[in-house]
Amino acid sequence: MKPLRSRYTPTARRRLATDLRQVCMRISRRARFENASELAPHQFSTLVQLEKGLSRPGDIARAECVSAPSMSRTLNKLMDLGFVRRDDDPDDGRAAVMQLTPEGREALKRVRRHRDAWMSGRIEHLTDDELDVLSQAREILARVVDR
Amino acid sequence: MKPLRSRYTPTARRRLATDLRQVCMRISRRARFENASELAPHQFSTLVQLEKGLSRPGDIARAECVSAPSMSRTLNKLMDLGFVRRDDDPDDGRAAVMQLTPEGREALKRVRRHRDAWMSGRIEHLTDDELDVLSQAREILARVVDR
DNA sequence: TATTGTTATACTCTATAACTATA
DNA sequence: TATAGTTATAGAGTATAACAATA
């Protein structure tokens, strides 16, 4: 809860917000560039939706905020790459059931491994005190981004 | 400097790196969605290069890792929007000198203001102790991303 | 008649190759 | 001959509209 009197003025809070946003966006950009050739951004995030358990093309399109025809095309491409499998829904003749193949899971793992390796290299040289700060920050930021 | 004995095992460090990367990418993604209709990503980052002082189309293309024709097209669009101005280089008849217009600066400011407003809303409710952690984390992360 | 998904078509961003103008 | 930039053309992702099949 925000106390009535805070050491942080509105200006200081705004400044902190700006700095945090910028540094997060720069980290994100750099991490994304690692192994960027493995999967295009829309392909990666589509695989993530499948990993989360979404299986219907329409649901995935809505989750990714793209049109149904775009998702149709993306899923076709991912099937060509062998990362996604399509089956007919036994309960609804109109619907399709998409799922990750083992190769698709491996592709996700490879991309994440590269990104994580880059980030690990960044924090490698930090002191325990600095790691303590980042460890607490991780928890606060995770809480804050979701609410 | 990394001490010889650390409370952080290699596994704990890897876990921290992964968590930090993920939360930064999620914050980045959400912030980017704020006012996403104002400028496309490639337009925004091109304006940022001009803001940094780059003026030659070729230099900007290299900085953005896109081809010269792509940058040519992007700059034409930004000129149509009134965000960028083009002059001939007086010293080199082949070259062009691009610069931000006041409208271009305003557009950058608007996008950043929306993103910052989103981030400010996220940290608004935090306690002073939590803000202290984030304030220290901001400094550590900024140092770490550049090196 | 509504819903799921694809096909048809067009627009944008990207690239490579070819071109113009200048150094 | 090399460099700066544009034009020509093609490939990929996106959208809307129209369509097929099923509920």
mmCIF file of C-alpha atoms (C1' of nucleotides) in Angstrom:
data_model
loop_
_atom_site.group_PDB
_atom_site.id
_atom_site.type_symbol
_atom_site.label_atom_id
_atom_site.label_comp_id
_atom_site.label_asym_id
_atom_site.label_seq_id
_atom_site.Cartn_x
_atom_site.Cartn_y
_atom_site.Cartn_z
ATOM 1 C CA MET A 1 0.000 0.000 0.000
ATOM 2 C CA LYS A 2 1.218 3.475 -0.820
ATOM 3 C CA PRO A 3 1.880 5.385 2.400
ATOM 4 C CA LEU A 4 0.457 8.875 2.816
ATOM 5 C CA ARG A 5 3.941 10.382 3.145
ATOM 6 C CA SER A 6 6.536 8.885 0.873
ATOM 7 C CA ARG A 7 10.180 9.747 0.329
ATOM 8 C CA TYR A 8 9.417 9.423 -3.393
ATOM 9 C CA THR A 9 7.966 12.543 -4.935
ATOM 10 C CA PRO A 10 5.698 12.216 -7.976
ATOM 11 C CA THR A 11 8.618 13.440 -10.083
ATOM 12 C CA ALA A 12 10.984 10.840 -8.638
ATOM 13 C CA ARG A 13 8.400 8.140 -9.280
ATOM 14 C CA ARG A 14 7.933 9.237 -12.868
ATOM 15 C CA ARG A 15 11.671 9.271 -13.363
ATOM 16 C CA LEU A 16 12.006 5.805 -11.910
ATOM 17 C CA ALA A 17 9.195 4.532 -14.134
ATOM 18 C CA THR A 18 10.870 5.986 -17.234
ATOM 19 C CA ASP A 19 14.287 4.586 -16.366
ATOM 20 C CA LEU A 20 12.923 1.135 -15.573
ATOM 21 C CA ARG A 21 10.868 1.033 -18.743
ATOM 22 C CA GLN A 22 13.816 2.073 -20.853
ATOM 23 C CA VAL A 23 16.218 -0.414 -19.353
ATOM 24 C CA CYS A 24 13.665 -3.221 -19.659
ATOM 25 C CA MET A 25 13.075 -2.345 -23.312
ATOM 26 C CA ARG A 26 16.794 -2.297 -24.014
ATOM 27 C CA ILE A 27 17.333 -5.646 -22.315
ATOM 28 C CA SER A 28 14.368 -7.051 -24.190
ATOM 29 C CA ARG A 29 15.660 -5.792 -27.519
ATOM 30 C CA ARG A 30 19.129 -7.203 -26.977
ATOM 31 C CA ALA A 31 17.820 -10.562 -25.765
ATOM 32 C CA ARG A 32 15.484 -10.795 -28.732
ATOM 33 C CA PHE A 33 18.373 -10.273 -31.134
ATOM 34 C CA GLU A 34 20.105 -13.378 -29.784
ATOM 35 C CA ASN A 35 19.214 -16.208 -32.149
ATOM 36 C CA ALA A 36 16.714 -13.954 -33.927
ATOM 37 C CA SER A 37 17.053 -16.047 -37.077
ATOM 38 C CA GLU A 38 15.666 -19.194 -35.438
ATOM 39 C CA LEU A 39 12.052 -18.009 -35.369
ATOM 40 C CA ALA A 40 10.302 -14.809 -36.425
ATOM 41 C CA PRO A 41 8.605 -12.958 -33.549
ATOM 42 C CA HIS A 42 5.071 -13.912 -34.605
ATOM 43 C CA GLN A 43 6.129 -17.545 -34.979
ATOM 44 C CA PHE A 44 7.725 -17.609 -31.547
ATOM 45 C CA SER A 45 4.733 -16.082 -29.799
ATOM 46 C CA THR A 46 2.355 -18.427 -31.619
ATOM 47 C CA LEU A 47 4.345 -21.413 -30.374
ATOM 48 C CA VAL A 48 4.162 -19.927 -26.869
ATOM 49 C CA GLN A 49 0.361 -19.828 -27.069
ATOM 50 C CA LEU A 50 0.322 -23.495 -28.063
ATOM 51 C CA GLU A 51 2.681 -24.245 -25.184
ATOM 52 C CA LYS A 52 0.238 -22.483 -22.845
ATOM 53 C CA GLY A 53 -2.410 -24.932 -23.961
ATOM 54 C CA LEU A 54 -4.391 -23.026 -26.588
ATOM 55 C CA SER A 55 -5.234 -25.298 -29.481
ATOM 56 C CA ARG A 56 -7.952 -23.683 -31.584
ATOM 57 C CA PRO A 57 -6.724 -21.404 -34.387
ATOM 58 C CA GLY A 58 -9.387 -18.838 -33.562
ATOM 59 C CA ASP A 59 -8.412 -18.703 -29.899
ATOM 60 C CA ILE A 60 -4.740 -18.302 -30.781
ATOM 61 C CA ALA A 61 -5.553 -15.522 -33.245
ATOM 62 C CA ARG A 62 -7.497 -13.654 -30.554
ATOM 63 C CA ALA A 63 -4.737 -14.173 -27.974
ATOM 64 C CA GLU A 64 -2.150 -12.806 -30.415
ATOM 65 C CA CYS A 65 -4.403 -9.952 -31.595
ATOM 66 C CA VAL A 66 -4.147 -10.930 -35.251
ATOM 67 C CA SER A 67 -6.824 -11.832 -37.786
ATOM 68 C CA ALA A 68 -7.943 -15.406 -38.342
ATOM 69 C CA PRO A 69 -6.476 -15.544 -41.881
ATOM 70 C CA SER A 70 -3.087 -14.308 -40.598
ATOM 71 C CA MET A 71 -3.014 -16.982 -37.938
ATOM 72 C CA SER A 72 -4.049 -19.542 -40.521
ATOM 73 C CA ARG A 73 -1.021 -18.596 -42.593
ATOM 74 C CA THR A 74 1.334 -18.580 -39.603
ATOM 75 C CA LEU A 75 0.149 -22.014 -38.478
ATOM 76 C CA ASN A 76 0.586 -23.392 -42.006
ATOM 77 C CA LYS A 77 4.143 -22.160 -42.051
ATOM 78 C CA LEU A 78 4.837 -23.668 -38.617
ATOM 79 C CA MET A 79 3.388 -26.965 -39.854
ATOM 80 C CA ASP A 80 5.713 -26.838 -42.875
ATOM 81 C CA LEU A 81 8.598 -26.338 -40.454
ATOM 82 C CA GLY A 82 7.427 -29.366 -38.488
ATOM 83 C CA PHE A 83 6.854 -27.400 -35.273
ATOM 84 C CA VAL A 84 3.064 -27.743 -35.152
ATOM 85 C CA ARG A 85 0.614 -30.538 -35.825
ATOM 86 C CA ARG A 86 -3.009 -30.228 -36.850
ATOM 87 C CA ASP A 87 -5.832 -32.631 -36.118
ATOM 88 C CA ASP A 88 -9.565 -32.433 -36.682
ATOM 89 C CA ASP A 89 -11.645 -31.844 -33.596
ATOM 90 C CA PRO A 90 -13.620 -35.068 -33.040
ATOM 91 C CA ASP A 91 -16.432 -33.145 -31.321
ATOM 92 C CA ASP A 92 -16.809 -30.277 -33.821
ATOM 93 C CA GLY A 93 -16.358 -30.882 -37.510
ATOM 94 C CA ARG A 94 -15.605 -27.200 -38.172
ATOM 95 C CA ALA A 95 -12.817 -26.921 -35.667
ATOM 96 C CA ALA A 96 -9.129 -27.768 -35.748
ATOM 97 C CA VAL A 97 -6.919 -28.857 -32.856
ATOM 98 C CA MET A 98 -3.343 -27.608 -33.101
ATOM 99 C CA GLN A 99 -0.500 -28.764 -30.917
ATOM 100 C CA LEU A 100 3.238 -28.393 -30.556
ATOM 101 C CA THR A 101 5.362 -31.208 -31.934
ATOM 102 C CA PRO A 102 8.477 -32.303 -30.009
ATOM 103 C CA GLU A 103 10.458 -30.360 -32.644
ATOM 104 C CA GLY A 104 8.388 -27.262 -31.841
ATOM 105 C CA ARG A 105 9.179 -27.629 -28.143
ATOM 106 C CA GLU A 106 12.844 -27.968 -28.995
ATOM 107 C CA ALA A 107 12.730 -24.816 -31.123
ATOM 108 C CA LEU A 108 11.209 -22.855 -28.224
ATOM 109 C CA LYS A 109 13.870 -24.237 -25.920
ATOM 110 C CA ARG A 110 16.702 -23.277 -28.273
ATOM 111 C CA VAL A 111 15.506 -19.675 -28.590
ATOM 112 C CA ARG A 112 15.090 -19.331 -24.832
ATOM 113 C CA ARG A 113 18.449 -20.912 -24.155
ATOM 114 C CA HIS A 114 20.179 -18.349 -26.354
ATOM 115 C CA ARG A 115 18.339 -15.442 -24.756
ATOM 116 C CA ASP A 116 19.058 -16.727 -21.268
ATOM 117 C CA ALA A 117 22.713 -17.282 -22.071
ATOM 118 C CA TRP A 118 22.994 -13.645 -23.086
ATOM 119 C CA MET A 119 21.311 -12.486 -19.868
ATOM 120 C CA SER A 120 23.449 -14.814 -17.741
ATOM 121 C CA GLY A 121 26.546 -13.273 -19.281
ATOM 122 C CA ARG A 122 25.256 -9.847 -18.300
ATOM 123 C CA ILE A 123 24.851 -10.608 -14.591
ATOM 124 C CA GLU A 124 27.835 -12.932 -14.323
ATOM 125 C CA HIS A 125 30.228 -10.390 -12.842
ATOM 126 C CA LEU A 126 27.856 -8.906 -10.258
ATOM 127 C CA THR A 127 28.462 -9.049 -6.510
ATOM 128 C CA ASP A 128 26.190 -10.921 -4.138
ATOM 129 C CA ASP A 129 24.796 -7.613 -2.906
ATOM 130 C CA GLU A 130 23.886 -6.613 -6.453
ATOM 131 C CA LEU A 131 22.353 -10.019 -7.101
ATOM 132 C CA ASP A 132 20.311 -9.589 -3.916
ATOM 133 C CA VAL A 133 18.878 -6.365 -5.307
ATOM 134 C CA LEU A 134 18.050 -7.945 -8.662
ATOM 135 C CA SER A 135 16.543 -10.938 -6.956
ATOM 136 C CA GLN A 136 14.160 -8.723 -5.017
ATOM 137 C CA ALA A 137 13.486 -6.583 -8.088
ATOM 138 C CA ARG A 138 12.566 -9.652 -10.106
ATOM 139 C CA GLU A 139 9.852 -10.492 -7.630
ATOM 140 C CA ILE A 140 8.474 -6.947 -7.456
ATOM 141 C CA LEU A 141 8.442 -6.481 -11.226
ATOM 142 C CA ALA A 142 6.781 -9.837 -11.814
ATOM 143 C CA ARG A 143 4.062 -8.874 -9.362
ATOM 144 C CA VAL A 144 3.649 -5.455 -10.896
ATOM 145 C CA VAL A 145 3.445 -6.389 -14.572
ATOM 146 C CA ASP A 146 0.533 -8.770 -14.082
ATOM 147 C CA ARG A 147 -1.861 -6.858 -11.882
ATOM 148 C CA MET B 1 33.933 -8.191 -8.971
ATOM 149 C CA LYS B 2 32.650 -11.729 -8.529
ATOM 150 C CA PRO B 3 33.865 -13.073 -5.190
ATOM 151 C CA LEU B 4 35.455 -16.507 -5.079
ATOM 152 C CA ARG B 5 32.732 -17.753 -2.741
ATOM 153 C CA SER B 6 29.253 -16.537 -3.548
ATOM 154 C CA ARG B 7 25.907 -17.315 -1.945
ATOM 155 C CA TYR B 8 24.600 -17.608 -5.529
ATOM 156 C CA THR B 9 25.156 -20.989 -7.125
ATOM 157 C CA PRO B 10 25.448 -21.207 -10.915
ATOM 158 C CA THR B 11 21.919 -22.596 -10.953
ATOM 159 C CA ALA B 12 20.565 -19.724 -8.879
ATOM 160 C CA ARG B 13 22.294 -17.260 -11.194
ATOM 161 C CA ARG B 14 20.841 -18.902 -14.276
ATOM 162 C CA ARG B 15 17.415 -18.871 -12.705
ATOM 163 C CA LEU B 16 17.735 -15.192 -11.829
ATOM 164 C CA ALA B 17 18.890 -14.385 -15.379
ATOM 165 C CA THR B 18 15.902 -16.209 -16.863
ATOM 166 C CA ASP B 19 13.404 -14.553 -14.518
ATOM 167 C CA LEU B 20 14.831 -11.093 -15.115
ATOM 168 C CA ARG B 21 14.893 -11.537 -18.875
ATOM 169 C CA GLN B 22 11.317 -12.776 -18.904
ATOM 170 C CA VAL B 23 9.961 -9.985 -16.764
ATOM 171 C CA CYS B 24 11.839 -7.362 -18.795
ATOM 172 C CA MET B 25 10.442 -8.798 -22.018
ATOM 173 C CA ARG B 26 6.931 -8.812 -20.631
ATOM 174 C CA ILE B 27 7.215 -5.217 -19.431
ATOM 175 C CA SER B 28 8.669 -4.241 -22.788
ATOM 176 C CA ARG B 29 5.882 -5.916 -24.685
ATOM 177 C CA ARG B 30 3.164 -4.302 -22.624
ATOM 178 C CA ALA B 31 4.753 -0.853 -22.801
ATOM 179 C CA ARG B 32 5.140 -1.156 -26.562
ATOM 180 C CA PHE B 33 1.437 -1.887 -26.927
ATOM 181 C CA GLU B 34 0.591 1.460 -25.342
ATOM 182 C CA ASN B 35 -0.058 3.875 -28.197
ATOM 183 C CA ALA B 36 1.148 1.271 -30.689
ATOM 184 C CA SER B 37 -0.942 2.906 -33.396
ATOM 185 C CA GLU B 38 0.974 6.188 -33.274
ATOM 186 C CA LEU B 39 4.094 4.857 -34.982
ATOM 187 C CA ALA B 40 5.095 1.440 -36.300
ATOM 188 C CA PRO B 41 8.169 -0.042 -34.566
ATOM 189 C CA HIS B 42 10.488 0.573 -37.514
ATOM 190 C CA GLN B 43 9.276 4.164 -37.795
ATOM 191 C CA PHE B 44 9.812 4.810 -34.108
ATOM 192 C CA SER B 45 13.336 3.389 -34.062
ATOM 193 C CA THR B 46 14.244 5.328 -37.208
ATOM 194 C CA LEU B 47 13.160 8.565 -35.537
ATOM 195 C CA VAL B 48 15.277 7.597 -32.518
ATOM 196 C CA GLN B 49 18.348 7.277 -34.751
ATOM 197 C CA LEU B 50 17.707 10.755 -36.139
ATOM 198 C CA GLU B 51 17.295 12.018 -32.592
ATOM 199 C CA LYS B 52 20.681 10.502 -31.731
ATOM 200 C CA GLY B 53 22.204 12.617 -34.475
ATOM 201 C CA LEU B 54 22.478 10.244 -37.441
ATOM 202 C CA SER B 55 21.513 12.032 -40.637
ATOM 203 C CA ARG B 56 22.680 9.984 -43.623
ATOM 204 C CA PRO B 57 20.192 7.385 -44.889
ATOM 205 C CA GLY B 58 22.967 4.821 -45.297
ATOM 206 C CA ASP B 59 24.165 5.290 -41.733
ATOM 207 C CA ILE B 60 20.644 4.961 -40.396
ATOM 208 C CA ALA B 61 20.063 1.822 -42.449
ATOM 209 C CA ARG B 62 23.230 0.267 -41.026
ATOM 210 C CA ALA B 63 22.333 1.292 -37.463
ATOM 211 C CA GLU B 64 18.894 -0.284 -37.837
ATOM 212 C CA CYS B 65 20.223 -3.389 -39.613
ATOM 213 C CA VAL B 66 17.944 -2.957 -42.613
ATOM 214 C CA SER B 67 18.730 -2.575 -46.303
ATOM 215 C CA ALA B 68 19.215 0.816 -47.927
ATOM 216 C CA PRO B 69 16.024 0.509 -50.019
ATOM 217 C CA SER B 70 13.979 -0.347 -46.932
ATOM 218 C CA MET B 71 15.304 2.698 -45.104
ATOM 219 C CA SER B 72 14.641 4.797 -48.187
ATOM 220 C CA ARG B 73 11.023 3.751 -48.098
ATOM 221 C CA THR B 74 10.699 4.272 -44.346
ATOM 222 C CA LEU B 75 12.181 7.771 -44.588
ATOM 223 C CA ASN B 76 9.834 8.651 -47.464
ATOM 224 C CA LYS B 77 6.868 7.619 -45.362
ATOM 225 C CA LEU B 78 8.139 9.643 -42.392
ATOM 226 C CA MET B 79 8.559 12.650 -44.703
ATOM 227 C CA ASP B 80 4.969 12.205 -45.909
ATOM 228 C CA LEU B 81 3.904 12.213 -42.260
ATOM 229 C CA GLY B 82 5.865 15.439 -41.725
ATOM 230 C CA PHE B 83 8.168 13.911 -39.095
ATOM 231 C CA VAL B 84 11.382 14.075 -41.123
ATOM 232 C CA ARG B 85 12.969 16.606 -43.446
ATOM 233 C CA ARG B 86 15.421 15.935 -46.235
ATOM 234 C CA ASP B 87 18.106 18.281 -47.544
ATOM 235 C CA ASP B 88 20.901 17.800 -50.024
ATOM 236 C CA ASP B 89 24.376 17.552 -48.553
ATOM 237 C CA PRO B 90 26.196 20.723 -49.675
ATOM 238 C CA ASP B 91 29.561 18.902 -49.561
ATOM 239 C CA ASP B 92 28.565 15.711 -51.398
ATOM 240 C CA GLY B 93 26.128 15.780 -54.268
ATOM 241 C CA ARG B 94 25.251 12.104 -53.832
ATOM 242 C CA ALA B 95 24.343 12.341 -50.190
ATOM 243 C CA ALA B 96 21.219 13.360 -48.304
ATOM 244 C CA VAL B 97 20.944 14.963 -44.879
ATOM 245 C CA MET B 98 17.876 13.906 -42.928
ATOM 246 C CA GLN B 99 16.654 15.505 -39.741
ATOM 247 C CA LEU B 100 13.737 15.376 -37.329
ATOM 248 C CA THR B 101 11.108 18.066 -37.721
ATOM 249 C CA PRO B 102 9.501 19.580 -34.605
ATOM 250 C CA GLU B 103 6.475 17.404 -35.419
ATOM 251 C CA GLY B 104 8.757 14.367 -35.424
ATOM 252 C CA ARG B 105 10.093 15.285 -31.998
ATOM 253 C CA GLU B 106 6.535 15.670 -30.757
ATOM 254 C CA ALA B 107 5.594 12.254 -32.117
ATOM 255 C CA LEU B 108 8.507 10.645 -30.254
ATOM 256 C CA LYS B 109 7.489 12.475 -27.109
ATOM 257 C CA ARG B 110 3.877 11.310 -27.390
ATOM 258 C CA VAL B 111 4.838 7.648 -27.761
ATOM 259 C CA ARG B 112 7.228 7.829 -24.817
ATOM 260 C CA ARG B 113 4.685 9.647 -22.676
ATOM 261 C CA HIS B 114 2.141 6.879 -23.213
ATOM 262 C CA ARG B 115 4.660 4.158 -22.429
ATOM 263 C CA ASP B 116 5.870 5.966 -19.322
ATOM 264 C CA ALA B 117 2.329 6.558 -18.139
ATOM 265 C CA TRP B 118 1.697 2.833 -18.310
ATOM 266 C CA MET B 119 4.861 2.087 -16.320
ATOM 267 C CA SER B 120 4.069 4.791 -13.774
ATOM 268 C CA GLY B 121 0.694 3.184 -13.193
ATOM 269 C CA ARG B 122 2.438 -0.108 -12.534
ATOM 270 C CA ILE B 123 4.715 1.180 -9.766
ATOM 271 C CA GLU B 124 2.237 3.640 -8.323
ATOM 272 C CA HIS B 125 1.093 1.467 -5.425
ATOM 273 C CA LEU B 126 4.526 0.262 -4.292
ATOM 274 C CA THR B 127 5.981 0.987 -0.870
ATOM 275 C CA ASP B 128 9.082 3.094 -0.360
ATOM 276 C CA ASP B 129 11.061 -0.045 0.424
ATOM 277 C CA GLU B 130 10.006 -1.597 -2.859
ATOM 278 C CA LEU B 131 10.821 1.597 -4.730
ATOM 279 C CA ASP B 132 14.253 1.566 -3.089
ATOM 280 C CA VAL B 133 14.882 -1.896 -4.525
ATOM 281 C CA LEU B 134 13.735 -0.876 -7.997
ATOM 282 C CA SER B 135 15.791 2.278 -7.824
ATOM 283 C CA GLN B 136 18.937 0.287 -7.139
ATOM 284 C CA ALA B 137 17.968 -2.331 -9.734
ATOM 285 C CA ARG B 138 17.565 0.373 -12.363
ATOM 286 C CA GLU B 139 21.144 1.447 -11.852
ATOM 287 C CA ILE B 140 22.547 -2.080 -11.907
ATOM 288 C CA LEU B 141 20.593 -3.111 -14.996
ATOM 289 C CA ALA B 142 21.549 0.035 -16.877
ATOM 290 C CA ARG B 143 25.195 -0.641 -16.127
ATOM 291 C CA VAL B 144 24.873 -4.281 -17.111
ATOM 292 C CA VAL B 145 23.048 -3.929 -20.415
ATOM 293 C CA ASP B 146 25.660 -1.661 -21.962
ATOM 294 C CA ARG B 147 28.922 -3.341 -21.099
ATOM 295 C "C1'" DT C 1 -28.735 -18.352 -38.870
ATOM 296 C "C1'" DA C 2 -24.254 -18.306 -36.337
ATOM 297 C "C1'" DT C 3 -19.617 -20.074 -36.008
ATOM 298 C "C1'" DT C 4 -14.982 -22.037 -37.543
ATOM 299 C "C1'" DG C 5 -11.721 -21.792 -40.634
ATOM 300 C "C1'" DT C 6 -9.859 -21.043 -45.444
ATOM 301 C "C1'" DT C 7 -9.396 -18.671 -49.951
ATOM 302 C "C1'" DA C 8 -9.157 -14.265 -52.694
ATOM 303 C "C1'" DT C 9 -7.222 -9.951 -52.931
ATOM 304 C "C1'" DA C 10 -4.728 -5.903 -51.659
ATOM 305 C "C1'" DC C 11 -1.395 -3.225 -48.896
ATOM 306 C "C1'" DT C 12 2.937 -2.812 -46.310
ATOM 307 C "C1'" DC C 13 7.677 -4.004 -45.075
ATOM 308 C "C1'" DT C 14 11.459 -6.499 -46.365
ATOM 309 C "C1'" DA C 15 15.223 -7.958 -49.497
ATOM 310 C "C1'" DT C 16 18.343 -8.295 -53.784
ATOM 311 C "C1'" DA C 17 19.491 -6.575 -58.292
ATOM 312 C "C1'" DA C 18 19.791 -2.961 -61.414
ATOM 313 C "C1'" DC C 19 20.075 1.855 -62.183
ATOM 314 C "C1'" DT C 20 21.446 7.089 -61.755
ATOM 315 C "C1'" DA C 21 24.381 10.517 -60.180
ATOM 316 C "C1'" DT C 22 28.471 11.931 -58.005
ATOM 317 C "C1'" DA C 23 33.325 11.277 -56.013
ATOM 318 C "C1'" DT D 1 35.995 2.403 -60.298
ATOM 319 C "C1'" DA D 2 33.650 3.048 -55.860
ATOM 320 C "C1'" DT D 3 29.964 5.154 -53.205
ATOM 321 C "C1'" DA D 4 25.095 7.186 -51.968
ATOM 322 C "C1'" DG D 5 20.783 6.638 -52.857
ATOM 323 C "C1'" DT D 6 16.559 5.294 -55.635
ATOM 324 C "C1'" DT D 7 13.765 2.333 -58.643
ATOM 325 C "C1'" DA D 8 12.226 -2.425 -60.069
ATOM 326 C "C1'" DT D 9 10.659 -6.603 -58.608
ATOM 327 C "C1'" DA D 10 9.598 -10.347 -55.629
ATOM 328 C "C1'" DG D 11 8.569 -12.663 -51.108
ATOM 329 C "C1'" DA D 12 6.334 -12.717 -46.630
ATOM 330 C "C1'" DG D 13 2.946 -10.946 -43.098
ATOM 331 C "C1'" DT D 14 -1.132 -8.489 -42.350
ATOM 332 C "C1'" DA D 15 -5.947 -7.114 -43.148
ATOM 333 C "C1'" DT D 16 -10.905 -7.276 -44.945
ATOM 334 C "C1'" DA D 17 -14.323 -9.587 -47.738
ATOM 335 C "C1'" DA D 18 -16.193 -13.605 -49.566
ATOM 336 C "C1'" DC D 19 -16.647 -18.470 -49.217
ATOM 337 C "C1'" DA D 20 -17.293 -23.544 -47.486
ATOM 338 C "C1'" DA D 21 -18.540 -26.634 -44.016
ATOM 339 C "C1'" DT D 22 -20.688 -27.557 -39.758
ATOM 340 C "C1'" DA D 23 -23.455 -26.369 -35.479
#
